Amino acid sequence: MSWLTIPPDTDFTIYNFPLGVFKKDARTQPTICSAFGEYVVDLDALHELGFFRDFKLPKRFFRKDCINDYIALGKTVTQAIRHRLIDLFSEGKRATNASKWRYLFLHQMRDVQLLLPLKIGDYTDFYSSKEHATNVGSMFRDPNKALLTNWLHIPIAYHGRSSSIVVSGTPIPRPSGQRVLKMSEPIPTFGLSQKMDFELETAFVVGSNTQIGETIAAEQAEDSIFGMVLLNDWSARDLQQWESQPLGPFLGKSFATTISAWVVPMEALTPFRVPSVKQEPAVLPYLETTGWRSYDIELSVELSSQTFENHKVAVSNTKHTYWNICQQLAHHTSNGCPIRIGDLMASGTMSAPTAAGYGSMLELAWNGTKPITLPDGSQRTFLNDGDTVILRGFAEKNGIRVGFGTCIGTIK
């Protein structure tokens, strides 16, 4: 129970307290914050009021434009601050004192600007959904050999562009590039992408630094993972299909990636652990993990345009992930590649086993051969200008709900 009334279906419950960065207006400094119900919680104001005094943080520590320095405090401290927030918004002496000062540290979320919460040095996108990999392989190769030989042995990934990662709500320009409209006539033209797509993903945020040559064992990888976000890895499929011969994504992906404004700490997701997918054949020893290393987080995609709103086109779940996040991080560092606080590592498209849960237009419309019909009667094979894509994600169990808010982008 809390002294502050919040909506019963909010993502930002007493069990969550994600991290973000906000500005009150154009003239104010960016500040690290959390969320509770429909409110932004100003951590700098709470610090000024003395509620974090025992953590011995420098004055104005929370007046920053990213949460990287906060993550660098280490999980012992960040978990303690999260529990302090739970105390401040629950019932008891400390909460009663905090409630008196609510006008100083609470702001309606609709009245502030949420910023990109991280300084992202490097961005890696994995390919960890077996369903998605099988669907794509079936479209472009022999369906009986949809997965390449290495896929069941190694967490496949590509290195993306951190410079084009934007926060939820940022408009997405349609990119230009070389494309071949008919693969039977491979003569490229240059122009705007005709096959704009979304990808329903999550991503984890790296919570520690390593040096070149260091590795992270799969069993200890969670110690180096701070939290998770929703992620839409926008894709220009016509550019991607032409350029990915023989190498991987380049201009078809690097023009934009959208993440949610809130980073949900892994501690908030602990109640939603589930067993990982059974892996056959057995993975190599350095990728072995024990215990429950996957999460039951429901994911969805909605489309809106000028003629319809919030039409749900897909529902999936992170529990379908074949390669769990510990295996992803262990593999990423297995060659000695250094990681840094704030690095982002995405899951790849999270498709469910059935068509209702396919996490991209490429799959939903099966590469343009099965158009989907929308509430206004229009059809889509890929995204039109003016289309808005809304990703949502939440976990719920035994009366506990933890969510990510939304991850939104509109094609310009």
mmCIF file of C-alpha atoms in Angstrom:
data_model
loop_
_atom_site.group_PDB
_atom_site.id
_atom_site.type_symbol
_atom_site.label_atom_id
_atom_site.label_comp_id
_atom_site.label_asym_id
_atom_site.label_seq_id
_atom_site.Cartn_x
_atom_site.Cartn_y
_atom_site.Cartn_z
ATOM 1 C CA MET A 1 0.000 0.000 0.000
ATOM 2 C CA SER A 2 1.091 3.569 -0.669
ATOM 3 C CA TRP A 3 0.058 7.006 0.564
ATOM 4 C CA LEU A 4 -0.061 8.057 -3.099
ATOM 5 C CA THR A 5 -2.966 6.808 -5.214
ATOM 6 C CA ILE A 6 -1.876 5.376 -8.565
ATOM 7 C CA PRO A 7 -3.810 3.589 -11.352
ATOM 8 C CA PRO A 8 -4.268 -0.154 -10.672
ATOM 9 C CA ASP A 9 -2.942 -1.108 -14.116
ATOM 10 C CA THR A 10 0.143 1.110 -14.057
ATOM 11 C CA ASP A 11 3.512 -0.290 -15.117
ATOM 12 C CA PHE A 12 5.199 1.789 -12.424
ATOM 13 C CA THR A 13 4.082 0.129 -9.211
ATOM 14 C CA ILE A 14 5.643 -0.038 -5.741
ATOM 15 C CA TYR A 15 7.521 -3.116 -7.011
ATOM 16 C CA ASN A 16 9.250 -1.330 -9.890
ATOM 17 C CA PHE A 17 10.966 2.070 -9.556
ATOM 18 C CA PRO A 18 12.750 2.212 -12.921
ATOM 19 C CA LEU A 19 15.453 4.770 -13.732
ATOM 20 C CA GLY A 20 15.267 7.571 -16.258
ATOM 21 C CA VAL A 21 16.253 11.171 -16.958
ATOM 22 C CA PHE A 22 13.897 14.142 -17.246
ATOM 23 C CA LYS A 23 13.726 17.905 -17.687
ATOM 24 C CA LYS A 24 10.971 20.064 -16.223
ATOM 25 C CA ASP A 25 11.271 22.428 -19.189
ATOM 26 C CA ALA A 26 13.781 23.693 -21.750
ATOM 27 C CA ARG A 27 15.560 25.888 -19.184
ATOM 28 C CA THR A 28 16.178 23.289 -16.479
ATOM 29 C CA GLN A 29 18.998 20.777 -16.101
ATOM 30 C CA PRO A 30 18.512 17.091 -16.917
ATOM 31 C CA THR A 31 18.004 15.098 -13.730
ATOM 32 C CA ILE A 32 17.981 11.401 -12.881
ATOM 33 C CA CYS A 33 14.528 10.267 -11.860
ATOM 34 C CA SER A 34 12.308 7.290 -11.181
ATOM 35 C CA ALA A 35 8.626 6.651 -11.867
ATOM 36 C CA PHE A 36 5.647 5.825 -9.680
ATOM 37 C CA GLY A 37 2.206 5.620 -11.235
ATOM 38 C CA GLU A 38 1.698 8.716 -13.379
ATOM 39 C CA TYR A 39 4.453 10.638 -11.614
ATOM 40 C CA VAL A 40 8.125 11.309 -12.231
ATOM 41 C CA VAL A 41 10.086 11.066 -8.968
ATOM 42 C CA ASP A 42 12.870 13.667 -8.836
ATOM 43 C CA LEU A 43 15.814 11.902 -7.154
ATOM 44 C CA ASP A 44 17.807 15.117 -6.888
ATOM 45 C CA ALA A 45 15.019 16.743 -4.880
ATOM 46 C CA LEU A 46 14.819 13.723 -2.568
ATOM 47 C CA HIS A 47 18.583 13.926 -2.095
ATOM 48 C CA GLU A 48 18.361 17.642 -1.285
ATOM 49 C CA LEU A 49 15.664 16.857 1.295
ATOM 50 C CA GLY A 50 18.045 14.424 3.013
ATOM 51 C CA PHE A 51 16.293 11.149 2.237
ATOM 52 C CA PHE A 52 19.498 9.663 0.757
ATOM 53 C CA ARG A 53 21.876 11.212 3.309
ATOM 54 C CA ASP A 54 23.151 7.860 4.617
ATOM 55 C CA PHE A 55 24.360 6.871 1.139
ATOM 56 C CA LYS A 56 26.984 9.648 1.321
ATOM 57 C CA LEU A 57 26.463 10.760 -2.272
ATOM 58 C CA PRO A 58 27.940 14.072 -3.470
ATOM 59 C CA LYS A 59 25.665 17.101 -3.565
ATOM 60 C CA ARG A 60 23.768 17.328 -6.858
ATOM 61 C CA PHE A 61 24.819 13.781 -7.731
ATOM 62 C CA PHE A 62 21.522 13.179 -9.541
ATOM 63 C CA ARG A 63 21.766 16.283 -11.753
ATOM 64 C CA LYS A 64 23.029 14.369 -14.759
ATOM 65 C CA ASP A 65 21.928 13.761 -18.327
ATOM 66 C CA CYS A 66 22.280 9.973 -18.097
ATOM 67 C CA ILE A 67 22.153 7.236 -15.457
ATOM 68 C CA ASN A 68 25.623 5.815 -16.184
ATOM 69 C CA ASP A 69 27.207 7.284 -13.034
ATOM 70 C CA TYR A 70 24.274 5.978 -11.015
ATOM 71 C CA ILE A 71 24.819 2.464 -12.390
ATOM 72 C CA ALA A 72 28.534 2.810 -11.549
ATOM 73 C CA LEU A 73 27.649 3.079 -7.846
ATOM 74 C CA GLY A 74 27.274 -0.705 -7.924
ATOM 75 C CA LYS A 75 24.327 -2.936 -7.185
ATOM 76 C CA THR A 76 24.799 -2.834 -3.420
ATOM 77 C CA VAL A 77 24.071 0.902 -3.473
ATOM 78 C CA THR A 78 21.520 1.026 -6.295
ATOM 79 C CA GLN A 79 19.487 -1.782 -4.755
ATOM 80 C CA ALA A 80 19.550 0.015 -1.408
ATOM 81 C CA ILE A 81 18.318 3.233 -3.072
ATOM 82 C CA ARG A 82 15.521 1.286 -4.760
ATOM 83 C CA HIS A 83 14.448 -0.141 -1.398
ATOM 84 C CA ARG A 84 14.578 3.369 0.068
ATOM 85 C CA LEU A 85 12.157 4.508 -2.645
ATOM 86 C CA ILE A 86 9.850 1.613 -1.792
ATOM 87 C CA ASP A 87 9.959 2.728 1.859
ATOM 88 C CA LEU A 88 9.296 6.363 0.966
ATOM 89 C CA PHE A 89 6.154 5.493 -0.979
ATOM 90 C CA SER A 90 4.854 2.776 1.348
ATOM 91 C CA GLU A 91 3.393 3.322 4.812
ATOM 92 C CA GLY A 92 5.436 4.174 7.887
ATOM 93 C CA LYS A 93 7.311 7.010 9.578
ATOM 94 C CA ARG A 94 9.740 7.657 6.717
ATOM 95 C CA ALA A 95 6.901 7.633 4.162
ATOM 96 C CA THR A 96 4.792 9.997 6.271
ATOM 97 C CA ASN A 97 7.670 12.465 6.337
ATOM 98 C CA ALA A 98 8.212 12.150 2.579
ATOM 99 C CA SER A 99 4.543 12.736 1.778
ATOM 100 C CA LYS A 100 4.753 16.201 3.344
ATOM 101 C CA TRP A 101 7.275 17.245 0.695
ATOM 102 C CA ARG A 102 5.580 15.623 -2.308
ATOM 103 C CA TYR A 103 5.195 18.949 -4.140
ATOM 104 C CA LEU A 104 9.006 19.222 -4.311
ATOM 105 C CA PHE A 105 9.852 15.809 -5.759
ATOM 106 C CA LEU A 106 6.743 14.660 -7.681
ATOM 107 C CA HIS A 107 5.865 15.848 -11.178
ATOM 108 C CA GLN A 108 3.087 14.676 -13.459
ATOM 109 C CA MET A 109 4.754 12.614 -16.174
ATOM 110 C CA ARG A 110 2.708 14.350 -18.860
ATOM 111 C CA ASP A 111 4.188 17.719 -17.830
ATOM 112 C CA VAL A 112 7.880 16.866 -18.194
ATOM 113 C CA GLN A 113 10.236 15.812 -20.982
ATOM 114 C CA LEU A 114 11.743 12.332 -20.709
ATOM 115 C CA LEU A 115 15.228 12.054 -22.220
ATOM 116 C CA LEU A 116 17.446 9.258 -23.491
ATOM 117 C CA PRO A 117 18.404 7.675 -20.159
ATOM 118 C CA LEU A 118 21.840 6.328 -21.090
ATOM 119 C CA LYS A 119 25.123 7.340 -22.629
ATOM 120 C CA ILE A 120 25.470 4.337 -24.915
ATOM 121 C CA GLY A 121 29.027 3.668 -25.979
ATOM 122 C CA ASP A 122 28.329 0.488 -27.913
ATOM 123 C CA TYR A 123 25.217 -1.291 -29.139
ATOM 124 C CA THR A 124 24.961 -4.966 -30.047
ATOM 125 C CA ASP A 125 21.857 -6.639 -31.475
ATOM 126 C CA PHE A 126 21.498 -10.383 -30.984
ATOM 127 C CA TYR A 127 19.401 -12.818 -33.013
ATOM 128 C CA SER A 128 18.142 -14.870 -30.092
ATOM 129 C CA SER A 129 14.584 -15.885 -31.071
ATOM 130 C CA LYS A 130 14.487 -19.294 -32.721
ATOM 131 C CA GLU A 131 10.987 -18.575 -34.040
ATOM 132 C CA HIS A 132 12.098 -15.354 -35.728
ATOM 133 C CA ALA A 133 15.262 -16.903 -37.161
ATOM 134 C CA THR A 134 13.250 -19.842 -38.494
ATOM 135 C CA ASN A 135 10.656 -17.571 -40.099
ATOM 136 C CA VAL A 136 13.269 -15.413 -41.817
ATOM 137 C CA GLY A 137 15.237 -18.462 -42.935
ATOM 138 C CA SER A 138 12.077 -20.024 -44.349
ATOM 139 C CA MET A 139 11.319 -16.908 -46.414
ATOM 140 C CA PHE A 140 14.729 -16.512 -47.975
ATOM 141 C CA ARG A 141 16.116 -20.055 -47.952
ATOM 142 C CA ASP A 142 14.910 -23.647 -48.068
ATOM 143 C CA PRO A 143 12.267 -23.925 -45.287
ATOM 144 C CA ASN A 144 13.710 -27.329 -44.411
ATOM 145 C CA LYS A 145 17.052 -25.652 -43.746
ATOM 146 C CA ALA A 146 15.776 -22.414 -42.259
ATOM 147 C CA LEU A 147 18.394 -22.273 -39.496
ATOM 148 C CA LEU A 148 22.010 -22.119 -40.540
ATOM 149 C CA THR A 149 24.308 -24.719 -38.983
ATOM 150 C CA ASN A 150 25.833 -22.354 -36.435
ATOM 151 C CA TRP A 151 22.577 -20.879 -35.069
ATOM 152 C CA LEU A 152 21.940 -23.580 -32.445
ATOM 153 C CA HIS A 153 25.543 -23.392 -31.219
ATOM 154 C CA ILE A 154 26.307 -19.679 -31.007
ATOM 155 C CA PRO A 155 24.410 -16.495 -30.038
ATOM 156 C CA ILE A 156 24.476 -14.675 -33.370
ATOM 157 C CA ALA A 157 24.718 -10.862 -33.268
ATOM 158 C CA TYR A 158 25.776 -7.787 -35.191
ATOM 159 C CA HIS A 159 27.325 -4.535 -33.980
ATOM 160 C CA GLY A 160 24.894 -1.626 -34.443
ATOM 161 C CA ARG A 161 25.186 2.165 -34.316
ATOM 162 C CA SER A 162 24.786 3.745 -30.893
ATOM 163 C CA SER A 163 24.715 7.241 -32.463
ATOM 164 C CA SER A 164 21.223 6.673 -33.882
ATOM 165 C CA ILE A 165 19.591 5.316 -30.713
ATOM 166 C CA VAL A 166 16.773 7.651 -29.690
ATOM 167 C CA VAL A 167 14.293 7.850 -26.827
ATOM 168 C CA SER A 168 10.634 6.900 -27.151
ATOM 169 C CA GLY A 169 8.573 9.542 -28.935
ATOM 170 C CA THR A 170 11.298 10.662 -31.352
ATOM 171 C CA PRO A 171 10.047 10.820 -34.994
ATOM 172 C CA ILE A 172 11.761 8.376 -37.378
ATOM 173 C CA PRO A 173 12.735 9.643 -40.855
ATOM 174 C CA ARG A 174 12.334 7.141 -43.676
ATOM 175 C CA PRO A 175 15.894 6.292 -44.802
ATOM 176 C CA SER A 176 17.317 6.207 -48.306
ATOM 177 C CA GLY A 177 19.762 3.698 -49.682
ATOM 178 C CA GLN A 178 20.477 1.189 -52.399
ATOM 179 C CA ARG A 179 17.628 -1.275 -52.916
ATOM 180 C CA VAL A 180 16.585 -3.866 -55.464
ATOM 181 C CA LEU A 181 12.837 -3.928 -55.990
ATOM 182 C CA LYS A 182 12.951 -7.238 -57.862
ATOM 183 C CA MET A 183 15.602 -9.684 -56.701
ATOM 184 C CA SER A 184 15.253 -11.487 -60.017
ATOM 185 C CA GLU A 185 16.680 -8.335 -61.641
ATOM 186 C CA PRO A 186 19.539 -7.357 -59.296
ATOM 187 C CA ILE A 187 20.174 -3.852 -60.602
ATOM 188 C CA PRO A 188 20.077 -1.427 -57.661
ATOM 189 C CA THR A 189 18.501 1.997 -57.518
ATOM 190 C CA PHE A 190 18.975 4.643 -54.827
ATOM 191 C CA GLY A 191 15.960 6.059 -53.054
ATOM 192 C CA LEU A 192 13.670 5.971 -50.048
ATOM 193 C CA SER A 193 13.053 2.591 -48.478
ATOM 194 C CA GLN A 194 9.793 0.991 -49.607
ATOM 195 C CA LYS A 195 9.862 -1.674 -46.902
ATOM 196 C CA MET A 196 9.998 0.072 -43.532
ATOM 197 C CA ASP A 197 9.578 -2.314 -40.621
ATOM 198 C CA PHE A 198 9.632 -2.489 -36.834
ATOM 199 C CA GLU A 199 11.250 -5.140 -34.642
ATOM 200 C CA LEU A 200 9.775 -6.032 -31.255
ATOM 201 C CA GLU A 201 12.738 -6.362 -28.894
ATOM 202 C CA THR A 202 14.029 -5.916 -25.390
ATOM 203 C CA ALA A 203 17.582 -4.970 -24.469
ATOM 204 C CA PHE A 204 19.733 -5.217 -21.373
ATOM 205 C CA VAL A 205 21.989 -2.482 -20.040
ATOM 206 C CA VAL A 206 25.557 -3.371 -19.088
ATOM 207 C CA GLY A 207 26.307 -2.584 -15.449
ATOM 208 C CA SER A 208 30.102 -2.989 -15.180
ATOM 209 C CA ASN A 209 33.329 -2.300 -17.032
ATOM 210 C CA THR A 210 35.873 -4.865 -18.199
ATOM 211 C CA GLN A 211 39.301 -4.527 -19.746
ATOM 212 C CA ILE A 212 40.413 -5.931 -23.063
ATOM 213 C CA GLY A 213 41.181 -9.618 -22.616
ATOM 214 C CA GLU A 214 38.751 -10.100 -19.703
ATOM 215 C CA THR A 215 35.835 -12.488 -19.980
ATOM 216 C CA ILE A 216 32.572 -12.879 -18.058
ATOM 217 C CA ALA A 217 31.358 -16.354 -17.158
ATOM 218 C CA ALA A 218 27.739 -17.141 -18.004
ATOM 219 C CA GLU A 219 27.013 -18.111 -14.403
ATOM 220 C CA GLN A 220 28.199 -14.704 -13.127
ATOM 221 C CA ALA A 221 26.876 -12.591 -16.009
ATOM 222 C CA GLU A 222 23.876 -11.249 -14.070
ATOM 223 C CA ASP A 223 26.275 -9.335 -11.813
ATOM 224 C CA SER A 224 27.177 -7.243 -14.879
ATOM 225 C CA ILE A 225 23.607 -6.562 -16.045
ATOM 226 C CA PHE A 226 21.864 -3.531 -14.537
ATOM 227 C CA GLY A 227 18.431 -3.563 -16.115
ATOM 228 C CA MET A 228 16.296 -3.815 -19.244
ATOM 229 C CA VAL A 229 14.454 -1.577 -21.709
ATOM 230 C CA LEU A 230 12.037 -2.025 -24.590
ATOM 231 C CA LEU A 231 13.662 -1.597 -27.990
ATOM 232 C CA ASN A 232 12.436 -1.142 -31.557
ATOM 233 C CA ASP A 233 15.208 -1.851 -34.026
ATOM 234 C CA TRP A 234 13.699 -0.158 -37.067
ATOM 235 C CA SER A 235 14.559 -1.926 -40.305
ATOM 236 C CA ALA A 236 14.552 -0.948 -43.971
ATOM 237 C CA ARG A 237 14.081 -4.434 -45.341
ATOM 238 C CA ASP A 238 14.779 -3.615 -48.997
ATOM 239 C CA LEU A 239 18.076 -1.938 -48.111
ATOM 240 C CA GLN A 240 18.920 -4.768 -45.722
ATOM 241 C CA GLN A 241 18.135 -7.555 -48.185
ATOM 242 C CA TRP A 242 20.359 -6.056 -50.878
ATOM 243 C CA GLU A 243 23.335 -5.131 -48.689
ATOM 244 C CA SER A 244 23.381 -8.307 -46.531
ATOM 245 C CA GLN A 245 25.160 -10.292 -49.234
ATOM 246 C CA PRO A 246 27.420 -11.552 -47.807
ATOM 247 C CA LEU A 247 27.779 -9.445 -44.642
ATOM 248 C CA GLY A 248 25.149 -8.464 -42.093
ATOM 249 C CA PRO A 249 22.945 -5.390 -41.545
ATOM 250 C CA PHE A 250 24.383 -1.955 -42.231
ATOM 251 C CA LEU A 251 22.364 0.990 -43.624
ATOM 252 C CA GLY A 252 19.166 -1.031 -43.375
ATOM 253 C CA LYS A 253 19.440 -0.847 -39.584
ATOM 254 C CA SER A 254 21.752 2.005 -38.608
ATOM 255 C CA PHE A 255 19.360 4.888 -39.364
ATOM 256 C CA ALA A 256 17.385 4.597 -36.090
ATOM 257 C CA THR A 257 16.739 2.461 -33.012
ATOM 258 C CA THR A 258 14.173 3.503 -30.383
ATOM 259 C CA ILE A 259 14.319 2.572 -26.699
ATOM 260 C CA SER A 260 11.876 3.174 -23.869
ATOM 261 C CA ALA A 261 12.557 6.086 -21.541
ATOM 262 C CA TRP A 262 12.710 3.825 -18.472
ATOM 263 C CA VAL A 263 15.360 1.278 -17.465
ATOM 264 C CA VAL A 264 13.795 -1.387 -15.249
ATOM 265 C CA PRO A 265 16.373 -2.801 -12.787
ATOM 266 C CA MET A 266 16.850 -6.564 -12.861
ATOM 267 C CA GLU A 267 15.859 -6.789 -9.169
ATOM 268 C CA ALA A 268 12.339 -5.636 -10.100
ATOM 269 C CA LEU A 269 12.100 -8.476 -12.642
ATOM 270 C CA THR A 270 13.264 -11.226 -10.264
ATOM 271 C CA PRO A 271 9.711 -12.439 -9.403
ATOM 272 C CA PHE A 272 9.134 -13.195 -13.077
ATOM 273 C CA ARG A 273 11.989 -15.607 -13.691
ATOM 274 C CA VAL A 274 11.133 -18.750 -15.663
ATOM 275 C CA PRO A 275 13.178 -21.715 -16.905
ATOM 276 C CA SER A 276 15.103 -21.060 -20.084
ATOM 277 C CA VAL A 277 14.158 -22.820 -23.305
ATOM 278 C CA LYS A 278 15.646 -26.314 -23.592
ATOM 279 C CA GLN A 279 18.634 -26.105 -25.918
ATOM 280 C CA GLU A 280 19.398 -28.948 -28.284
ATOM 281 C CA PRO A 281 22.107 -29.804 -29.062
ATOM 282 C CA ALA A 282 23.778 -29.039 -25.752
ATOM 283 C CA VAL A 283 25.707 -25.770 -25.738
ATOM 284 C CA LEU A 284 29.447 -25.582 -25.215
ATOM 285 C CA PRO A 285 30.548 -25.419 -21.550
ATOM 286 C CA TYR A 286 31.285 -21.670 -21.533
ATOM 287 C CA LEU A 287 27.606 -21.009 -22.389
ATOM 288 C CA GLU A 288 26.077 -23.324 -19.786
ATOM 289 C CA THR A 289 23.808 -21.725 -17.180
ATOM 290 C CA THR A 290 21.901 -23.204 -14.259
ATOM 291 C CA GLY A 291 18.700 -22.023 -12.607
ATOM 292 C CA TRP A 292 15.979 -19.908 -14.139
ATOM 293 C CA ARG A 293 17.639 -17.364 -16.439
ATOM 294 C CA SER A 294 14.711 -16.248 -18.611
ATOM 295 C CA TYR A 295 11.799 -13.917 -17.821
ATOM 296 C CA ASP A 296 8.049 -14.002 -18.351
ATOM 297 C CA ILE A 297 7.515 -10.522 -19.802
ATOM 298 C CA GLU A 298 4.540 -10.021 -22.107
ATOM 299 C CA LEU A 299 5.330 -7.900 -25.147
ATOM 300 C CA SER A 300 2.947 -6.330 -27.633
ATOM 301 C CA VAL A 301 2.923 -4.161 -30.743
ATOM 302 C CA GLU A 302 0.217 -1.649 -31.647
ATOM 303 C CA LEU A 303 -0.164 0.438 -34.781
ATOM 304 C CA SER A 304 -1.831 3.842 -35.052
ATOM 305 C CA SER A 305 -2.389 6.215 -37.963
ATOM 306 C CA GLN A 306 -4.581 9.216 -38.745
ATOM 307 C CA THR A 307 -7.584 6.902 -39.256
ATOM 308 C CA PHE A 308 -7.238 4.367 -36.418
ATOM 309 C CA GLU A 309 -5.573 4.138 -33.008
ATOM 310 C CA ASN A 310 -3.796 1.516 -30.936
ATOM 311 C CA HIS A 311 -4.603 -1.525 -33.041
ATOM 312 C CA LYS A 312 -2.777 -4.526 -31.582
ATOM 313 C CA VAL A 313 -1.018 -6.552 -34.253
ATOM 314 C CA ALA A 314 1.194 -8.876 -32.196
ATOM 315 C CA VAL A 315 1.594 -10.301 -28.681
ATOM 316 C CA SER A 316 4.773 -12.159 -27.742
ATOM 317 C CA ASN A 317 6.851 -12.910 -24.649
ATOM 318 C CA THR A 318 10.511 -12.889 -23.655
ATOM 319 C CA LYS A 319 10.146 -16.427 -22.255
ATOM 320 C CA HIS A 320 10.463 -17.713 -25.828
ATOM 321 C CA THR A 321 14.091 -16.470 -26.022
ATOM 322 C CA TYR A 322 16.399 -19.299 -27.072
ATOM 323 C CA TRP A 323 19.642 -17.615 -25.985
ATOM 324 C CA ASN A 324 19.231 -16.041 -22.523
ATOM 325 C CA ILE A 325 20.870 -12.749 -21.560
ATOM 326 C CA CYS A 326 23.585 -14.427 -19.491
ATOM 327 C CA GLN A 327 24.644 -16.499 -22.480
ATOM 328 C CA GLN A 328 24.589 -13.418 -24.683
ATOM 329 C CA LEU A 329 26.923 -11.464 -22.395
ATOM 330 C CA ALA A 330 29.219 -14.442 -21.805
ATOM 331 C CA HIS A 331 29.569 -15.009 -25.527
ATOM 332 C CA HIS A 332 30.081 -11.299 -26.242
ATOM 333 C CA THR A 333 33.083 -11.191 -23.893
ATOM 334 C CA SER A 334 34.406 -14.695 -24.600
ATOM 335 C CA ASN A 335 37.008 -13.343 -27.029
ATOM 336 C CA GLY A 336 38.138 -10.681 -24.561
ATOM 337 C CA CYS A 337 36.005 -7.860 -25.970
ATOM 338 C CA PRO A 338 35.703 -5.173 -23.261
ATOM 339 C CA ILE A 339 32.300 -3.862 -22.200
ATOM 340 C CA ARG A 340 31.385 -0.549 -20.564
ATOM 341 C CA ILE A 341 28.648 0.682 -18.281
ATOM 342 C CA GLY A 342 25.720 1.825 -20.391
ATOM 343 C CA ASP A 343 26.419 -0.468 -23.338
ATOM 344 C CA LEU A 344 23.188 -1.797 -24.801
ATOM 345 C CA MET A 345 22.620 -5.394 -25.903
ATOM 346 C CA ALA A 346 19.364 -6.147 -27.676
ATOM 347 C CA SER A 347 17.543 -9.448 -27.940
ATOM 348 C CA GLY A 348 16.728 -9.378 -31.622
ATOM 349 C CA THR A 349 13.115 -9.702 -32.749
ATOM 350 C CA MET A 350 11.060 -11.538 -30.124
ATOM 351 C CA SER A 351 8.618 -13.663 -32.127
ATOM 352 C CA ALA A 352 6.218 -16.143 -30.538
ATOM 353 C CA PRO A 353 5.591 -19.665 -31.886
ATOM 354 C CA THR A 354 2.296 -18.639 -33.549
ATOM 355 C CA ALA A 355 1.551 -16.025 -36.207
ATOM 356 C CA ALA A 356 -0.306 -13.834 -33.712
ATOM 357 C CA GLY A 357 3.023 -13.231 -31.998
ATOM 358 C CA TYR A 358 5.330 -12.481 -34.901
ATOM 359 C CA GLY A 359 7.450 -9.485 -33.941
ATOM 360 C CA SER A 360 7.907 -7.736 -37.300
ATOM 361 C CA MET A 361 5.933 -6.750 -40.382
ATOM 362 C CA LEU A 362 8.304 -8.925 -42.382
ATOM 363 C CA GLU A 363 6.798 -11.938 -40.625
ATOM 364 C CA LEU A 364 3.240 -10.700 -40.041
ATOM 365 C CA ALA A 365 2.776 -9.998 -43.764
ATOM 366 C CA TRP A 366 5.219 -12.743 -44.777
ATOM 367 C CA ASN A 367 7.528 -10.516 -46.830
ATOM 368 C CA GLY A 368 4.611 -8.742 -48.507
ATOM 369 C CA THR A 369 2.697 -11.828 -49.631
ATOM 370 C CA LYS A 370 0.005 -11.744 -46.893
ATOM 371 C CA PRO A 371 -1.084 -8.140 -46.235
ATOM 372 C CA ILE A 372 -2.617 -7.445 -42.828
ATOM 373 C CA THR A 373 -5.953 -5.600 -42.676
ATOM 374 C CA LEU A 374 -6.342 -2.706 -40.249
ATOM 375 C CA PRO A 375 -9.457 -1.207 -38.573
ATOM 376 C CA ASP A 376 -9.958 1.477 -41.259
ATOM 377 C CA GLY A 377 -9.988 -1.183 -43.974
ATOM 378 C CA SER A 378 -6.512 -0.366 -45.242
ATOM 379 C CA GLN A 379 -3.847 -3.003 -45.633
ATOM 380 C CA ARG A 380 -0.156 -3.059 -44.835
ATOM 381 C CA THR A 381 2.743 -5.175 -45.944
ATOM 382 C CA PHE A 382 5.206 -2.675 -44.473
ATOM 383 C CA LEU A 383 4.865 0.684 -42.699
ATOM 384 C CA ASN A 384 3.468 3.838 -44.314
ATOM 385 C CA ASP A 385 4.527 7.394 -43.578
ATOM 386 C CA GLY A 386 2.489 8.619 -40.613
ATOM 387 C CA ASP A 387 2.233 5.161 -39.047
ATOM 388 C CA THR A 388 3.013 5.064 -35.336
ATOM 389 C CA VAL A 389 4.397 1.914 -33.728
ATOM 390 C CA ILE A 390 3.815 1.422 -29.994
ATOM 391 C CA LEU A 391 5.684 -1.321 -28.126
ATOM 392 C CA ARG A 392 4.560 -2.285 -24.624
ATOM 393 C CA GLY A 393 5.984 -4.714 -22.108
ATOM 394 C CA PHE A 394 5.005 -5.811 -18.623
ATOM 395 C CA ALA A 395 5.253 -8.740 -16.232
ATOM 396 C CA GLU A 396 2.506 -9.707 -13.788
ATOM 397 C CA LYS A 397 2.256 -12.474 -11.219
ATOM 398 C CA ASN A 398 0.587 -12.962 -7.826
ATOM 399 C CA GLY A 399 -0.616 -9.365 -7.683
ATOM 400 C CA ILE A 400 2.807 -7.939 -8.594
ATOM 401 C CA ARG A 401 3.063 -5.908 -11.792
ATOM 402 C CA VAL A 402 6.208 -4.380 -13.281
ATOM 403 C CA GLY A 403 6.317 -2.716 -16.682
ATOM 404 C CA PHE A 404 8.388 -0.607 -19.046
ATOM 405 C CA GLY A 405 5.906 1.996 -20.197
ATOM 406 C CA THR A 406 5.888 2.492 -23.952
ATOM 407 C CA CYS A 407 8.411 2.586 -26.778
ATOM 408 C CA ILE A 408 6.911 4.783 -29.513
ATOM 409 C CA GLY A 409 8.017 6.041 -32.894
ATOM 410 C CA THR A 410 6.254 7.568 -35.907
ATOM 411 C CA ILE A 411 7.496 7.251 -39.499
ATOM 412 C CA LYS A 412 7.918 10.736 -40.970
#
